[in-house]
Amino acid sequence: MARVARSLAARLLAPRAHPRLGARLPRSRDEQSCARLVRTFPSSAVYPDDDDDDDVRPADVAVPVLIVGAGPVGLTLSALLSRFGVDHLVCERRARPSTHPQAHFVNNRTMEIFRPMLGLGASIARSQPPLEHWRRFVYCTGMARGVELGRVDHFDDGTHDGTQGHDDRHHREVSPASVAHFGQHRLVPALLQRAVALHPRGRDGFITGATLTRVVTRSHGAIRPVTARLSLAGFNRADDPNDSTLSVDADVLVAADGANSKVRESCRVRMTGTPTMQHLVNVHFTSASLAARLRRDDRAAMLYFVFNPAVVAVVVAHDLRNGEFVAQIPFFPPHQSLERDFSRAQCAALLEAAVNGGTDGGTNGGTDEDLDDLEVRTVRAWTMSAEVADAFVTGNSRVVLCGDAAHRFPPAGGFGMNTGIQDAHALAWRIATWRAVERFVQTGGIDAGRKTPTSESPDFDPAHPDVVRAHLMRSYERERRPVAVGNTRLSVANFDQVLKVPEVLGLPPALANALVNAVPSWLPNAGDVVRAGLAVGRAQCGSLLVGNNPVGNARRAAVAEMCNPKGKGGDGARDGGTLRLQFPAEDLGFGYDVNAKGPRTPPRWTKDAGVAGAAAPTHPPNALVVGARVPHAWLAVLDESPPGEQTSSGSERGGKVCGTVSTLDACEPGLWDGPDGDGRVARKGRRPGEGDVVVSGDGKVKNRAAAPVVFALIAGDRDGGAGAIELASRLRANAPAGVAVRVCVVSSPSDVSSDVSCDEWTVRAVDVDGRWRAALVDAGLRARTTAVLVRPDAHVAW
């Protein structure tokens, strides 16, 4: 076994720096540390009663949770589990993070999740391009020299000042965090750095170059519930030189391995929807001179929808500070291929046409943009899909699908990565709660011999850890699948909205598809026929479009009207306009309770997109509704100084303000983790809602014990919140170690209660802007007597 450890570790633990991380990941080179990779996790023994007849080899590693995939979803889940002290192993098939840009829009809810994660939200806000560089979509015949057909400013409601470094009025009202434009290729290294820093085993909790080849799940009560077989690049077992596999036993396996999930395939989970909506080629390129000209000529944008006789493309400006772009170009296999139609030289020519307007594509004056510094980095083909897995949980509730493994959306609207990260957030507290119950049983809190669910014993104990886990995993599927269904349908509706612009310009996509389908692939020169037909279609965007003629004038006016926020197309996917960037109701207002009373927003989609199942209800952001995210409101937390003292403003009594938190922070493991990351805290040291901090001899804070799963009671200050405090005390007394209840007693600024007894789990706060009271009143509740129970994922329980 030592030889296995040395061989494996020599491959996996070699020091490697990543330019985006800024520092080497903590990998030790000595043989003893290398062997720890396998030795640090307990190994399994062979159990003859296991029902896996062809796999009697003991597992090399046994771990409570195995996460397959180290993309944004898997790394987010890893960081969250580490905060809860849940041991786990992450395996990733790539040797290092991809540098090819993919998703780039981070919505409000995801930024809220990142906010307490070692300051990741604040780091993204600081590192992203200035808002002025990405607030618009531009429709044009050429990015730099073509005719501009229309532009949409997605922050034109008067609440955004175009600057960053502080929250504007709009975001302070609806969320403690702003949306962001930050590429996935930059996000993954930042997440990896934090996941490694938080993991109890550090870098030893991650394996790269590991491809999953098989998943075995077993019946209830089996000692080895799930076994995953991993194939490791450059590794051979000491006992069999032809075997390069590592066997991992886990209690729960989480599939975060992307759209082509091997876990989902191995577990035979079916996807329903539309598997192929469109084929595209992504061309990652850089050009600092192009970025400089776009900034100089007031043509900075996040997306450029380009239509000219040479090319039709959507160009994503990932960063106009250094000139990083990705062009998405439709292509039509089998008549087209990467090798024949999208070589680097051909892609460079297409990009120059996209910049300068193409032949007869019109200009806005001047000469063609000099693109001597244009560099094509990578070219990749991909297929746009709209599918949702029939089940998010399988294998006796031991295998859970997250992110693209569970759902695949068109990119229109930016819901793919964001929905996946929110899946991880919804799953993490459930796994941590199940582990807390399991530890409670192991330490004698519950009789470990009580019944578990089997076919032979249908009457089982609801407090048994296996029953708790199964219930929590089923609730994950029950809540998250409808969200995925709704976001799939909305993304398809958004994509249909994107297609309306080329239709207005005389380029109906259905016609291109009909052409491709009409030409048999066996026909000699079939590719030439298709290319010629597509070129005839693109000719509609030449002089006919940009010239002073009735057809061109009408088409340009139609696109301009669609881009006009005050015109008939001003409400995006609902009223026939262009593609929107933000969807507040679907971003912040999705709910988990279809029977909850309260305001709802109508769906922005009208077709089911071939996806079976009901969609989650959506509510106005910050509406207080059971099952929805708790409304955001700023709370000024008071310290325990004697009553009667005033702040410098003289507006609060009964203690000094020691910091400001959001209502969303109340259910975080650390009340101040989010504010600390955003730099909002007035002072450091021990604060209300914190336990004792252990400081080492060098003055650094040591790692605290595993943070608990926190439910929060946000209560009015009637009688000092005595009722809520007593209820929370009873709940804590009956909860297993690792599950806690925090009480926030909220007062109005004009009448601060000084009768609250504060401790680690009880804090006094002031409703700074009156927004918490407004949310309660809008829901028909009384501010001073109402208590709202908030789950660890910030959704309202009651």
CSV table of C-alpha atoms in Angstrom, one decimal, residues 172 631-641 643-647 649-666 671-672 688 714-717 743-756 758 762-774 776 783-784:
chain,number,residue,atom,x,y,z
A,172,ARG,CA,-28.4,48.2,-1.2
A,631,PRO,CA,-35.7,39.7,2.3
A,632,HIS,CA,-32.5,41.6,2.6
A,633,ALA,CA,-32.3,44.4,5.1
A,634,TRP,CA,-29.3,46.0,6.8
A,635,LEU,CA,-29.1,45.4,10.5
A,636,ALA,CA,-26.9,47.5,12.8
A,637,VAL,CA,-25.7,45.1,15.5
A,638,LEU,CA,-25.4,46.5,19.0
A,639,ASP,CA,-22.8,45.6,21.5
A,640,GLU,CA,-23.4,44.9,25.1
A,641,SER,CA,-22.6,48.3,26.5
A,643,PRO,CA,-28.2,51.1,27.9
A,644,GLY,CA,-28.7,54.8,27.4
A,645,GLU,CA,-25.5,55.4,25.4
A,646,GLN,CA,-25.8,56.9,22.0
A,647,THR,CA,-24.0,56.6,18.7
A,649,SER,CA,-25.7,60.3,15.3
A,650,GLY,CA,-27.7,59.9,18.5
A,651,SER,CA,-30.3,57.8,16.7
A,652,GLU,CA,-29.7,54.5,18.5
A,653,ARG,CA,-30.0,53.8,22.2
A,654,GLY,CA,-29.2,50.8,24.4
A,655,GLY,CA,-25.7,50.0,23.1
A,656,LYS,CA,-23.2,51.1,20.5
A,657,VAL,CA,-23.3,49.9,16.9
A,658,CYS,CA,-20.3,47.5,16.4
A,659,GLY,CA,-21.0,46.6,12.8
A,660,THR,CA,-23.7,46.2,10.1
A,661,VAL,CA,-24.9,42.9,8.7
A,662,SER,CA,-27.6,41.7,6.3
A,663,THR,CA,-30.5,39.6,7.4
A,664,LEU,CA,-28.9,37.0,5.1
A,665,ASP,CA,-25.9,36.9,7.4
A,666,ALA,CA,-28.1,35.7,10.3
A,671,LEU,CA,-22.4,36.1,11.5
A,672,TRP,CA,-19.6,38.4,10.5
A,688,PRO,CA,-21.8,39.9,19.4
A,714,ILE,CA,-35.3,37.0,13.3
A,715,ALA,CA,-37.7,38.4,15.9
A,716,GLY,CA,-39.3,41.5,17.0
A,717,ASP,CA,-38.3,43.1,20.3
A,743,VAL,CA,-31.6,34.8,17.4
A,744,CYS,CA,-31.6,38.3,16.1
A,745,VAL,CA,-33.9,40.6,18.1
A,746,VAL,CA,-34.6,43.6,15.8
A,747,SER,CA,-35.7,47.0,17.0
A,748,SER,CA,-36.7,50.1,15.1
A,749,PRO,CA,-34.2,53.0,15.3
A,750,SER,CA,-36.5,55.1,17.4
A,751,ASP,CA,-37.2,52.5,20.0
A,752,VAL,CA,-34.2,50.2,20.7
A,753,SER,CA,-34.9,47.5,23.3
A,754,SER,CA,-32.3,47.2,26.0
A,755,ASP,CA,-33.8,44.1,27.7
A,756,VAL,CA,-32.1,41.6,25.4
A,758,CYS,CA,-27.0,38.7,24.5
A,762,THR,CA,-28.3,36.0,20.6
A,763,VAL,CA,-27.7,39.5,19.2
A,764,ARG,CA,-29.5,42.8,19.3
A,765,ALA,CA,-29.9,44.8,16.1
A,766,VAL,CA,-31.5,47.9,14.7
A,767,ASP,CA,-33.5,47.9,11.4
A,768,VAL,CA,-31.3,50.6,9.8
A,769,ASP,CA,-33.4,51.6,6.8
A,770,GLY,CA,-36.8,50.2,8.1
A,771,ARG,CA,-36.8,47.6,5.3
A,772,TRP,CA,-37.2,44.6,7.6
A,773,ARG,CA,-40.3,46.3,9.1
A,774,ALA,CA,-41.6,47.1,5.6
A,776,LEU,CA,-43.2,42.3,7.5
A,783,ALA,CA,-43.0,44.0,13.3
A,784,ARG,CA,-42.6,43.8,17.1
